[in-house]
mmCIF file of C-alpha atoms in Angstrom:
data_model
loop_
_atom_site.group_PDB
_atom_site.id
_atom_site.type_symbol
_atom_site.label_atom_id
_atom_site.label_comp_id
_atom_site.label_asym_id
_atom_site.label_seq_id
_atom_site.Cartn_x
_atom_site.Cartn_y
_atom_site.Cartn_z
ATOM 1 C CA MET A 329 5.126 23.302 -13.517
ATOM 2 C CA PRO A 330 5.429 19.569 -12.663
ATOM 3 C CA ILE A 331 5.496 18.528 -9.023
ATOM 4 C CA GLU A 332 9.098 17.351 -9.338
ATOM 5 C CA SER A 333 10.207 20.856 -10.301
ATOM 6 C CA GLN A 334 8.096 22.477 -7.584
ATOM 7 C CA ILE A 335 9.417 20.202 -4.873
ATOM 8 C CA SER A 336 12.910 20.620 -6.182
ATOM 9 C CA GLU A 337 12.654 24.401 -6.082
ATOM 10 C CA TYR A 338 11.119 24.415 -2.619
ATOM 11 C CA LEU A 339 13.688 22.109 -1.070
ATOM 12 C CA HIS A 340 16.463 24.047 -2.705
ATOM 13 C CA GLN A 341 15.260 27.290 -1.154
ATOM 14 C CA GLU A 342 14.428 25.851 2.237
ATOM 15 C CA ALA A 343 17.597 23.868 2.648
ATOM 16 C CA GLU A 344 19.710 26.598 1.159
ATOM 17 C CA THR A 345 20.995 24.801 -1.783
ATOM 18 C CA MET A 346 20.446 21.200 -2.404
ATOM 19 C CA GLU A 347 18.462 19.388 -4.864
ATOM 20 C CA CYS A 348 19.741 16.437 -6.628
ATOM 21 C CA PRO A 349 18.445 17.247 -10.081
ATOM 22 C CA PRO A 350 16.830 15.007 -9.442
ATOM 23 C CA ALA A 351 20.392 14.384 -8.972
ATOM 24 C CA VAL A 352 20.983 18.017 -8.973
ATOM 25 C CA SER A 353 17.349 18.437 -10.073
ATOM 26 C CA LYS A 354 14.895 15.921 -8.580
ATOM 27 C CA ARG A 355 16.937 12.893 -8.110
ATOM 28 C CA VAL A 356 19.804 12.833 -10.630
ATOM 29 C CA GLU A 357 18.281 13.551 -13.904
ATOM 30 C CA GLN A 358 14.703 13.537 -12.819
ATOM 31 C CA SER A 359 15.055 10.187 -11.463
ATOM 32 C CA TYR A 360 15.499 10.895 -7.994
ATOM 33 C CA SER A 361 14.720 14.210 -6.862
ATOM 34 C CA GLN A 362 13.294 13.354 -3.530
ATOM 35 C CA TYR A 363 16.053 10.911 -3.092
ATOM 36 C CA VAL A 364 18.314 13.507 -2.321
ATOM 37 C CA GLN A 365 16.719 16.465 -1.085
ATOM 38 C CA ARG A 366 17.620 18.556 1.801
ATOM 39 C CA GLN A 367 14.594 19.194 3.906
ATOM 40 C CA ARG A 368 13.882 22.047 6.199
ATOM 41 C CA SER A 369 13.438 21.504 9.933
ATOM 42 C CA LYS A 370 12.827 17.877 10.684
ATOM 43 C CA LYS A 371 12.884 17.073 6.994
ATOM 44 C CA THR A 372 15.744 14.762 6.182
ATOM 45 C CA MET A 373 17.510 13.568 3.176
ATOM 46 C CA LYS A 374 17.068 10.045 2.144
ATOM 47 C CA LYS A 375 19.592 7.944 3.959
ATOM 48 C CA ARG A 376 19.375 4.915 1.737
ATOM 49 C CA LEU A 377 20.481 6.756 -1.304
ATOM 50 C CA ILE A 378 19.748 5.023 -4.571
ATOM 51 C CA GLY A 379 20.762 1.536 -4.620
ATOM 52 C CA GLY A 380 23.042 0.965 -2.012
ATOM 53 C CA ILE A 381 22.741 5.671 -2.623
ATOM 54 C CA ILE A 382 20.111 4.992 -1.664
ATOM 55 C CA ALA A 383 22.021 2.723 -1.277
ATOM 56 C CA ALA A 384 19.247 6.049 -4.264
ATOM 57 C CA VAL A 385 20.614 7.326 -2.955
ATOM 58 C CA ILE A 386 21.953 6.350 -4.297
ATOM 59 C CA MET A 387 28.732 1.746 -10.256
ATOM 60 C CA ILE A 388 32.548 1.628 -13.274
ATOM 61 C CA PRO A 389 35.811 -0.245 -13.590
ATOM 62 C CA THR A 390 37.807 1.110 -10.684
ATOM 63 C CA ALA A 391 41.384 0.700 -11.767
ATOM 64 C CA ALA A 392 40.754 2.427 -15.050
ATOM 65 C CA PHE A 393 38.112 4.823 -13.765
ATOM 66 C CA ALA A 394 38.672 8.434 -14.726
ATOM 67 C CA ALA A 395 36.553 10.708 -12.568
ATOM 68 C CA PRO A 396 34.191 12.914 -14.586
ATOM 69 C CA PRO A 397 33.456 16.548 -13.808
ATOM 70 C CA LEU A 398 32.287 17.021 -10.254
ATOM 71 C CA ILE A 399 28.587 17.332 -10.960
ATOM 72 C CA GLU A 400 28.325 15.381 -14.176
ATOM 73 C CA MET A 401 24.900 13.846 -14.593
ATOM 74 C CA ILE A 402 24.741 10.092 -14.459
ATOM 75 C CA THR A 403 23.740 8.619 -17.804
ATOM 76 C CA ARG A 404 20.553 6.611 -17.837
ATOM 77 C CA THR A 405 20.290 3.596 -20.138
ATOM 78 C CA PRO A 406 16.878 3.298 -21.840
ATOM 79 C CA MET A 407 14.981 0.035 -21.435
ATOM 80 C CA THR A 408 12.270 -1.501 -23.581
ATOM 81 C CA ALA A 409 9.053 -2.849 -22.062
ATOM 82 C CA LYS A 410 10.321 -6.353 -22.800
ATOM 83 C CA GLN A 411 13.604 -5.715 -20.976
ATOM 84 C CA VAL A 412 11.710 -4.371 -17.963
ATOM 85 C CA LYS A 413 9.601 -7.516 -17.752
ATOM 86 C CA MET A 414 12.682 -9.736 -18.094
ATOM 87 C CA ASP A 415 14.585 -7.834 -15.416
ATOM 88 C CA ALA A 416 14.182 -9.469 -11.983
ATOM 89 C CA VAL A 417 13.834 -6.162 -10.138
ATOM 90 C CA GLY A 418 11.457 -4.678 -12.716
ATOM 91 C CA GLN A 419 9.379 -7.825 -12.920
ATOM 92 C CA ALA A 420 8.935 -8.082 -9.141
ATOM 93 C CA ALA A 421 7.923 -4.410 -8.901
ATOM 94 C CA LEU A 422 5.376 -4.764 -11.690
ATOM 95 C CA GLU A 423 3.878 -7.849 -10.063
ATOM 96 C CA LYS A 424 3.477 -5.947 -6.786
ATOM 97 C CA LEU A 425 1.910 -2.999 -8.617
ATOM 98 C CA TYR A 426 -0.505 -5.269 -10.501
ATOM 99 C CA ARG A 427 -1.557 -7.024 -7.290
ATOM 100 C CA SER A 428 -2.049 -3.719 -5.497
ATOM 101 C CA TYR A 429 -3.798 -1.946 -8.363
ATOM 102 C CA PRO A 430 -5.225 -4.565 -10.803
ATOM 103 C CA GLU A 431 -6.273 -1.857 -13.262
ATOM 104 C CA THR A 432 -2.596 -1.099 -13.980
ATOM 105 C CA LYS A 433 -2.272 -4.422 -15.801
ATOM 106 C CA SER A 434 -3.732 -2.645 -18.829
ATOM 107 C CA PHE A 435 -1.394 0.343 -18.491
ATOM 108 C CA GLU A 436 1.337 0.781 -21.078
ATOM 109 C CA ILE A 437 5.004 1.098 -20.104
ATOM 110 C CA ILE A 438 5.750 4.454 -21.713
ATOM 111 C CA ASP A 439 9.267 4.960 -20.339
ATOM 112 C CA ALA A 440 11.912 2.929 -18.514
ATOM 113 C CA SER A 441 15.615 3.282 -17.823
ATOM 114 C CA GLN A 442 18.473 2.207 -15.579
ATOM 115 C CA ILE A 443 21.422 3.862 -13.880
ATOM 116 C CA GLY A 444 24.329 1.448 -14.031
ATOM 117 C CA GLY A 445 24.142 -2.046 -15.443
ATOM 118 C CA ASP A 446 23.135 -2.925 -18.999
ATOM 119 C CA PRO A 447 19.622 -4.281 -19.660
ATOM 120 C CA ALA A 448 20.933 -5.984 -22.801
ATOM 121 C CA ASN A 449 23.850 -7.651 -21.009
ATOM 122 C CA THR A 450 23.210 -8.722 -17.421
ATOM 123 C CA SER A 451 26.846 -9.809 -17.061
ATOM 124 C CA GLN A 452 27.728 -6.112 -16.785
ATOM 125 C CA GLY A 453 26.445 -6.100 -13.215
ATOM 126 C CA LYS A 454 23.366 -4.875 -11.393
ATOM 127 C CA ALA A 455 21.764 -1.530 -12.088
ATOM 128 C CA ILE A 456 21.838 0.810 -9.148
ATOM 129 C CA GLN A 457 18.401 2.109 -9.979
ATOM 130 C CA THR A 458 15.606 1.147 -12.363
ATOM 131 C CA SER A 459 12.805 3.565 -13.224
ATOM 132 C CA ILE A 460 9.520 2.530 -14.845
ATOM 133 C CA VAL A 461 6.667 4.782 -15.968
ATOM 134 C CA LEU A 462 3.257 3.305 -16.812
ATOM 135 C CA GLN A 463 0.240 5.177 -18.117
ATOM 136 C CA GLU A 464 -3.398 4.488 -18.818
ATOM 137 C CA LYS A 465 -4.589 5.276 -22.337
ATOM 138 C CA GLY A 466 -6.224 8.654 -22.763
ATOM 139 C CA ALA A 467 -5.321 12.338 -22.719
ATOM 140 C CA HIS A 468 -5.375 12.491 -18.930
ATOM 141 C CA GLY A 469 -4.809 8.830 -18.179
ATOM 142 C CA LYS A 470 -3.616 7.693 -14.795
ATOM 143 C CA LYS A 471 0.166 7.475 -14.546
ATOM 144 C CA VAL A 472 2.504 5.667 -12.177
ATOM 145 C CA ARG A 473 6.258 6.016 -11.849
ATOM 146 C CA LEU A 474 8.333 3.542 -9.852
ATOM 147 C CA ASP A 475 11.966 4.180 -8.922
ATOM 148 C CA LEU A 476 13.512 0.932 -7.761
ATOM 149 C CA ASN A 477 16.644 0.182 -5.807
ATOM 150 C CA GLY A 478 18.529 -2.005 -8.258
ATOM 151 C CA ILE A 479 20.343 -3.898 -5.522
ATOM 152 C CA THR A 480 17.632 -4.557 -2.933
ATOM 153 C CA GLY A 481 14.646 -4.376 -5.276
ATOM 154 C CA GLU A 482 12.812 -1.968 -2.970
ATOM 155 C CA ILE A 483 10.500 0.674 -4.383
ATOM 156 C CA GLU A 484 12.433 3.739 -3.326
ATOM 157 C CA GLN A 485 9.877 6.141 -4.721
ATOM 158 C CA VAL A 486 6.453 6.024 -6.328
ATOM 159 C CA ASN A 487 4.569 8.809 -8.109
ATOM 160 C CA GLN A 488 0.837 8.565 -8.690
ATOM 161 C CA GLU A 489 -0.464 11.131 -11.179
ATOM 162 C CA ASN A 490 -3.976 11.874 -12.446
ATOM 163 C CA TRP A 491 -5.676 9.324 -10.200
ATOM 164 C CA GLU A 492 -8.346 11.840 -9.309
ATOM 165 C CA PRO A 493 -10.704 13.613 -11.767
ATOM 166 C CA GLN A 494 -9.152 16.649 -13.447
ATOM 167 C CA GLU A 495 -11.987 18.828 -12.171
ATOM 168 C CA LYS A 496 -11.205 17.813 -8.581
ATOM 169 C CA PRO A 497 -7.459 17.045 -8.257
ATOM 170 C CA VAL A 498 -6.078 15.396 -5.158
ATOM 171 C CA ILE A 499 -4.757 18.687 -3.727
ATOM 172 C CA SER A 500 -8.331 20.066 -3.673
ATOM 173 C CA LEU A 501 -9.512 17.356 -1.283
ATOM 174 C CA SER A 502 -9.776 17.837 2.469
ATOM 175 C CA ASP A 503 -6.688 17.220 4.596
ATOM 176 C CA GLN A 504 -8.151 13.950 5.859
ATOM 177 C CA GLU A 505 -8.991 12.795 2.335
ATOM 178 C CA ILE A 506 -5.481 13.620 1.153
ATOM 179 C CA LYS A 507 -3.953 11.673 4.038
ATOM 180 C CA SER A 508 -6.245 8.739 3.253
ATOM 181 C CA LYS A 509 -5.006 8.709 -0.335
ATOM 182 C CA VAL A 510 -1.387 8.698 0.812
ATOM 183 C CA ASP A 511 -2.115 6.033 3.438
ATOM 184 C CA ASP A 512 -3.670 3.855 0.751
ATOM 185 C CA LEU A 513 -0.614 4.151 -1.485
ATOM 186 C CA ILE A 514 1.725 3.241 1.375
ATOM 187 C CA ASN A 515 -0.479 0.384 2.552
ATOM 188 C CA LYS A 516 -0.651 -1.192 -0.887
ATOM 189 C CA LEU A 517 2.965 -0.842 -2.004
ATOM 190 C CA TYR A 518 4.892 -0.885 1.268
ATOM 191 C CA GLY A 519 2.968 -2.044 4.316
ATOM 192 C CA SER A 520 0.674 -0.700 7.009
ATOM 193 C CA SER A 521 0.898 3.041 7.541
ATOM 194 C CA SER A 522 -1.009 2.819 10.833
ATOM 195 C CA LYS A 523 2.071 2.099 12.938
ATOM 196 C CA TYR A 524 3.630 5.429 12.009
ATOM 197 C CA GLU A 525 2.913 8.871 13.376
ATOM 198 C CA CYS A 526 2.027 11.219 10.524
ATOM 199 C CA ASN A 527 2.803 14.911 10.470
ATOM 200 C CA MET A 528 1.136 16.814 7.622
ATOM 201 C CA GLU A 529 1.870 20.439 6.834
ATOM 202 C CA PRO A 530 1.712 22.846 3.898
ATOM 203 C CA MET A 531 4.845 23.861 2.032
ATOM 204 C CA GLN A 532 5.347 27.517 1.228
ATOM 205 C CA THR A 533 5.601 27.224 -2.542
ATOM 206 C CA PRO A 534 4.907 30.387 -4.560
ATOM 207 C CA ASP A 535 2.843 28.882 -7.367
ATOM 208 C CA GLN A 536 0.852 25.911 -6.136
ATOM 209 C CA LYS A 537 -0.602 24.529 -2.948
ATOM 210 C CA THR A 538 1.583 21.674 -1.722
ATOM 211 C CA PHE A 539 1.569 19.382 1.320
ATOM 212 C CA ILE A 540 4.377 17.335 2.813
ATOM 213 C CA LEU A 541 3.575 14.314 4.987
ATOM 214 C CA ASN A 542 6.191 12.656 7.187
ATOM 215 C CA TYR A 543 5.496 9.161 8.545
ATOM 216 C CA THR A 544 7.761 8.551 11.530
ATOM 217 C CA GLU A 545 8.287 5.646 13.901
ATOM 218 C CA LYS A 546 8.026 6.351 17.610
ATOM 219 C CA GLY A 547 11.428 7.377 18.944
ATOM 220 C CA SER A 548 12.842 8.118 15.505
ATOM 221 C CA THR A 549 13.814 11.533 14.189
ATOM 222 C CA THR A 550 13.993 10.548 10.534
ATOM 223 C CA PRO A 551 10.760 9.869 8.599
ATOM 224 C CA PHE A 552 10.238 6.304 7.417
ATOM 225 C CA TYR A 553 8.095 7.512 4.530
ATOM 226 C CA GLN A 554 7.844 11.000 3.132
ATOM 227 C CA ALA A 555 5.117 12.140 0.779
ATOM 228 C CA PHE A 556 4.536 15.256 -1.313
ATOM 229 C CA VAL A 557 1.105 16.157 -2.654
ATOM 230 C CA GLN A 558 0.672 18.803 -5.317
ATOM 231 C CA GLY A 559 -1.793 19.317 -8.131
ATOM 232 C CA ASN A 560 -3.045 15.875 -9.074
ATOM 233 C CA THR A 561 0.106 14.051 -8.010
ATOM 234 C CA ILE A 562 1.129 12.081 -4.926
ATOM 235 C CA SER A 563 4.798 11.215 -4.526
ATOM 236 C CA VAL A 564 5.966 8.848 -1.760
ATOM 237 C CA SER A 565 9.598 8.131 -0.920
ATOM 238 C CA LEU A 566 10.963 5.356 1.264
ATOM 239 C CA ILE A 567 13.495 6.928 3.607
ATOM 240 C CA GLY A 568 13.874 4.213 6.186
ATOM 241 C CA GLY A 569 13.690 6.099 9.459
ATOM 242 C CA GLY A 570 16.361 5.887 12.093
ATOM 243 C CA PRO A 571 17.560 7.603 15.266
ATOM 244 C CA ALA A 572 19.220 10.975 15.440
ATOM 245 C CA PRO A 573 22.920 11.006 14.517
ATOM 246 C CA SER A 574 25.540 10.906 17.273
ATOM 247 C CA VAL A 575 26.260 14.604 16.761
ATOM 248 C CA GLU A 576 23.388 16.947 15.959
ATOM 249 C CA GLY A 577 23.164 20.509 14.786
ATOM 250 C CA PHE A 578 26.149 21.003 12.490
ATOM 251 C CA PHE A 579 23.701 23.269 10.669
ATOM 252 C CA MET A 580 20.428 24.607 11.989
ATOM 253 C CA THR A 581 17.224 25.367 10.082
ATOM 254 C CA ASN A 582 14.443 27.198 11.885
ATOM 255 C CA GLY A 583 16.212 26.448 15.135
ATOM 256 C CA LYS A 584 16.393 22.706 14.523
ATOM 257 C CA PRO A 585 19.155 20.405 13.229
ATOM 258 C CA ASP A 586 19.554 19.879 9.499
ATOM 259 C CA TYR A 587 19.495 16.094 9.411
ATOM 260 C CA THR A 588 20.938 15.918 5.923
ATOM 261 C CA ALA A 589 24.094 17.685 7.028
ATOM 262 C CA ASP A 590 24.249 15.679 10.243
ATOM 263 C CA ALA A 591 24.003 12.394 8.346
ATOM 264 C CA PHE A 592 26.893 13.352 6.065
ATOM 265 C CA LEU A 593 29.172 15.129 8.521
ATOM 266 C CA ASN A 594 29.066 12.497 11.252
ATOM 267 C CA ASP A 595 32.008 10.785 9.585
ATOM 268 C CA GLU A 596 35.085 9.621 11.463
ATOM 269 C CA GLU A 597 37.110 9.681 8.244
ATOM 270 C CA LEU A 598 36.168 13.323 7.732
ATOM 271 C CA PHE A 599 37.169 14.244 11.279
ATOM 272 C CA SER A 600 40.477 12.474 10.730
ATOM 273 C CA LEU A 601 41.074 14.243 7.412
ATOM 274 C CA LEU A 602 40.395 17.643 8.975
ATOM 275 C CA HIS A 603 42.247 16.808 12.201
ATOM 276 C CA MET A 604 39.229 18.048 14.142
ATOM 277 C CA SER A 605 36.823 16.687 16.696
ATOM 278 C CA PRO A 606 33.068 16.792 15.986
ATOM 279 C CA ALA A 607 32.752 19.590 18.545
ATOM 280 C CA ASP A 608 35.498 21.637 16.862
ATOM 281 C CA LEU A 609 33.890 21.240 13.440
ATOM 282 C CA LYS A 610 30.479 22.193 14.811
ATOM 283 C CA GLU A 611 31.960 25.308 16.421
ATOM 284 C CA GLU A 612 33.681 26.463 13.231
ATOM 285 C CA LEU A 613 30.542 25.912 11.170
ATOM 286 C CA ALA A 614 28.551 27.940 13.712
ATOM 287 C CA LYS A 615 30.885 30.868 13.031
ATOM 288 C CA GLY A 616 29.760 30.944 9.401
ATOM 289 C CA ALA A 617 32.494 28.984 7.613
ATOM 290 C CA SER A 618 31.702 26.135 5.214
ATOM 291 C CA VAL A 619 33.333 22.726 5.427
ATOM 292 C CA VAL A 620 35.157 23.541 2.185
ATOM 293 C CA GLU A 621 36.578 26.748 3.687
ATOM 294 C CA ILE A 622 37.609 24.974 6.863
ATOM 295 C CA ALA A 623 39.376 22.311 4.796
ATOM 296 C CA ALA A 624 41.063 24.925 2.600
ATOM 297 C CA SER A 625 42.515 26.601 5.699
ATOM 298 C CA LYS A 626 44.226 23.275 6.366
ATOM 299 C CA LYS A 627 45.349 22.903 2.734
ATOM 300 C CA ILE A 628 42.832 20.127 2.114
ATOM 301 C CA SER A 629 40.982 20.222 -1.209
ATOM 302 C CA LYS A 630 37.238 20.190 -1.804
ATOM 303 C CA GLN A 631 37.637 16.959 -3.788
ATOM 304 C CA GLN A 632 39.353 15.224 -0.866
ATOM 305 C CA VAL A 633 36.513 16.156 1.460
ATOM 306 C CA MET A 634 33.907 15.036 -1.031
ATOM 307 C CA ASP A 635 35.667 11.731 -1.720
ATOM 308 C CA VAL A 636 35.765 10.871 1.976
ATOM 309 C CA ILE A 637 32.091 11.597 2.643
ATOM 310 C CA ALA A 638 30.801 10.037 -0.582
ATOM 311 C CA SER A 639 32.863 6.902 0.020
ATOM 312 C CA THR A 640 31.552 6.505 3.569
ATOM 313 C CA GLN A 641 27.936 6.931 2.495
ATOM 314 C CA ALA A 642 28.303 4.554 -0.458
ATOM 315 C CA LYS A 643 29.830 1.852 1.741
ATOM 316 C CA LYS A 644 27.033 2.216 4.275
ATOM 317 C CA GLN A 645 24.526 1.623 1.538
ATOM 318 C CA ILE A 646 26.304 -1.483 0.315
ATOM 319 C CA GLN A 647 26.563 -2.901 3.819
ATOM 320 C CA ALA A 648 22.876 -2.185 4.393
ATOM 321 C CA ASP A 649 21.868 -4.368 1.450
ATOM 322 C CA PRO A 650 20.336 -7.573 2.840
ATOM 323 C CA HIS A 651 20.780 -9.366 -0.491
ATOM 324 C CA GLY A 652 24.510 -9.668 -0.800
ATOM 325 C CA GLY A 653 25.366 -6.001 -1.189
ATOM 326 C CA ALA A 654 28.687 -6.509 0.576
ATOM 327 C CA THR A 655 29.964 -8.223 -2.560
ATOM 328 C CA VAL A 656 29.199 -5.271 -4.862
ATOM 329 C CA ASP A 657 32.294 -4.567 -6.933
ATOM 330 C CA ASP A 658 34.317 -1.366 -7.209
ATOM 331 C CA ARG A 659 32.428 -0.377 -10.334
ATOM 332 C CA THR A 660 29.214 -0.187 -8.351
ATOM 333 C CA LEU A 661 30.909 1.669 -5.504
ATOM 334 C CA GLU A 662 32.336 4.298 -7.849
ATOM 335 C CA LEU A 663 29.019 4.935 -9.548
ATOM 336 C CA MET A 664 27.276 5.310 -6.195
ATOM 337 C CA LYS A 665 29.893 7.832 -5.172
ATOM 338 C CA ARG A 666 29.301 9.792 -8.358
ATOM 339 C CA ILE A 667 25.576 9.851 -7.696
ATOM 340 C CA LEU A 668 26.204 11.104 -4.175
ATOM 341 C CA GLU A 669 28.644 13.862 -5.143
ATOM 342 C CA PRO A 670 26.063 16.561 -5.954
ATOM 343 C CA LYS A 671 24.412 16.081 -2.589
ATOM 344 C CA VAL A 672 27.695 16.059 -0.728
ATOM 345 C CA LEU A 673 28.826 19.204 -2.517
ATOM 346 C CA LYS A 674 25.754 21.119 -1.387
ATOM 347 C CA VAL A 675 26.422 20.197 2.224
ATOM 348 C CA ILE A 676 30.120 21.007 2.306
ATOM 349 C CA GLU A 677 29.652 24.355 0.552
ATOM 350 C CA HIS A 678 26.765 25.362 2.799
ATOM 351 C CA LYS A 679 27.113 28.132 5.370
ATOM 352 C CA THR A 680 24.878 28.324 8.403
ATOM 353 C CA GLU A 681 22.187 31.008 8.236
ATOM 354 C CA THR A 682 22.754 32.147 11.805
ATOM 355 C CA PRO A 683 26.495 32.518 12.395
ATOM 356 C CA TRP A 684 27.651 33.746 15.767
#
C-alpha cells in the first residue's frame, strides 16, 4: 500500500475522521493528503491550506457559481511537460529542484496537473495548486513529487521515493540516519532545519513501520515542517508553524488539544452565527455534541456552518499571500472554499471521545 494511503488511513483513525482524500483521501484527489490531515496529539492540520488553502490548503465565477455536492472532488487539469516548464511557478520549482539535486535534470516529468487555472490559457487566472512528478529511468528509478502553492509558489509538499536501494529502504535505516535524510531534504528545498526542534516518533500503523517527524520553532505549538517516512518514501509538508490558537481544547486527543479543530473553530463569524461564546461552544462540545448538532438545535444548517468556516479560512490564506494574494478574485476564493469543505465537514461532524 502506498505511503499516501497508509498515512491517510492512520490520520483518519487517529483524528477520528479526517483525511482530505487527499482531499478526502490524501490531499484532494491524491494531491494533498497531508495538506489536510487531522493529526493526533500535537499533530496539526496544515494551516496554509493549498494556495491561499493552503492558502493547500488549500477558485470559479462567483455570480454564476452553482455549488457542487458537498464533498465533490476538485477536478485536476492535466499539464504537459512543456506547459510545466512554461509555467512560472512550475519553472521556479524545477530550477530549485535541479540546483538542489543536479541528478534530477535527467529525470522525466511523468505526470503534472493543476487545480484551478488553465495551463493552456493563463488569462483564466492562477492555479491554486500545481503538482509535478519526475522519475528517473528504470524499474525502480528515483521519483520526486512536488505540490506547489499556485499563488505563492512555495513547495507545500515534496515526496522523495526510491532514493535508497530497494534492499535497504529508508525506513530500515537507524533513527539518526532517517532524521539525517529528512534534514537533508528540508535543507536543500526549504532552508536550514537546524533552527527547529525535531520530535520523531513511530506511528501505530497496522501494516508497515512508519515515522512522523515534527520540526517546531521554539515557542510554537504548530510544526513548521512535518515529515512522514514509510517504506522507501519520505514525505515533507510545509505547515508554517505558529502559536496556539486563542481558545484551545475544543476537542481533545490523548489529553491534548486537537489543533485542527482549534484552528477552524476559533472563528468570530462562527460564534456569531451560533450566538455562542467560545466558552459556551467548548462546553457543549465537551458534553458529546458535534458542531452540526449544536447548530441544528438553533435551526442553523450544516451548510451555513461550513460556509462560514471555509470562507474565513480561505480569506486568511489569501491575506497571507505575500505576492498580491489580496487581489485574488471571487473565482479563486470559491474554489479554495470548495477544497476546504471536506476538512471542515470532518471537524464540525466530529464528537469528542471523552464526553462528560
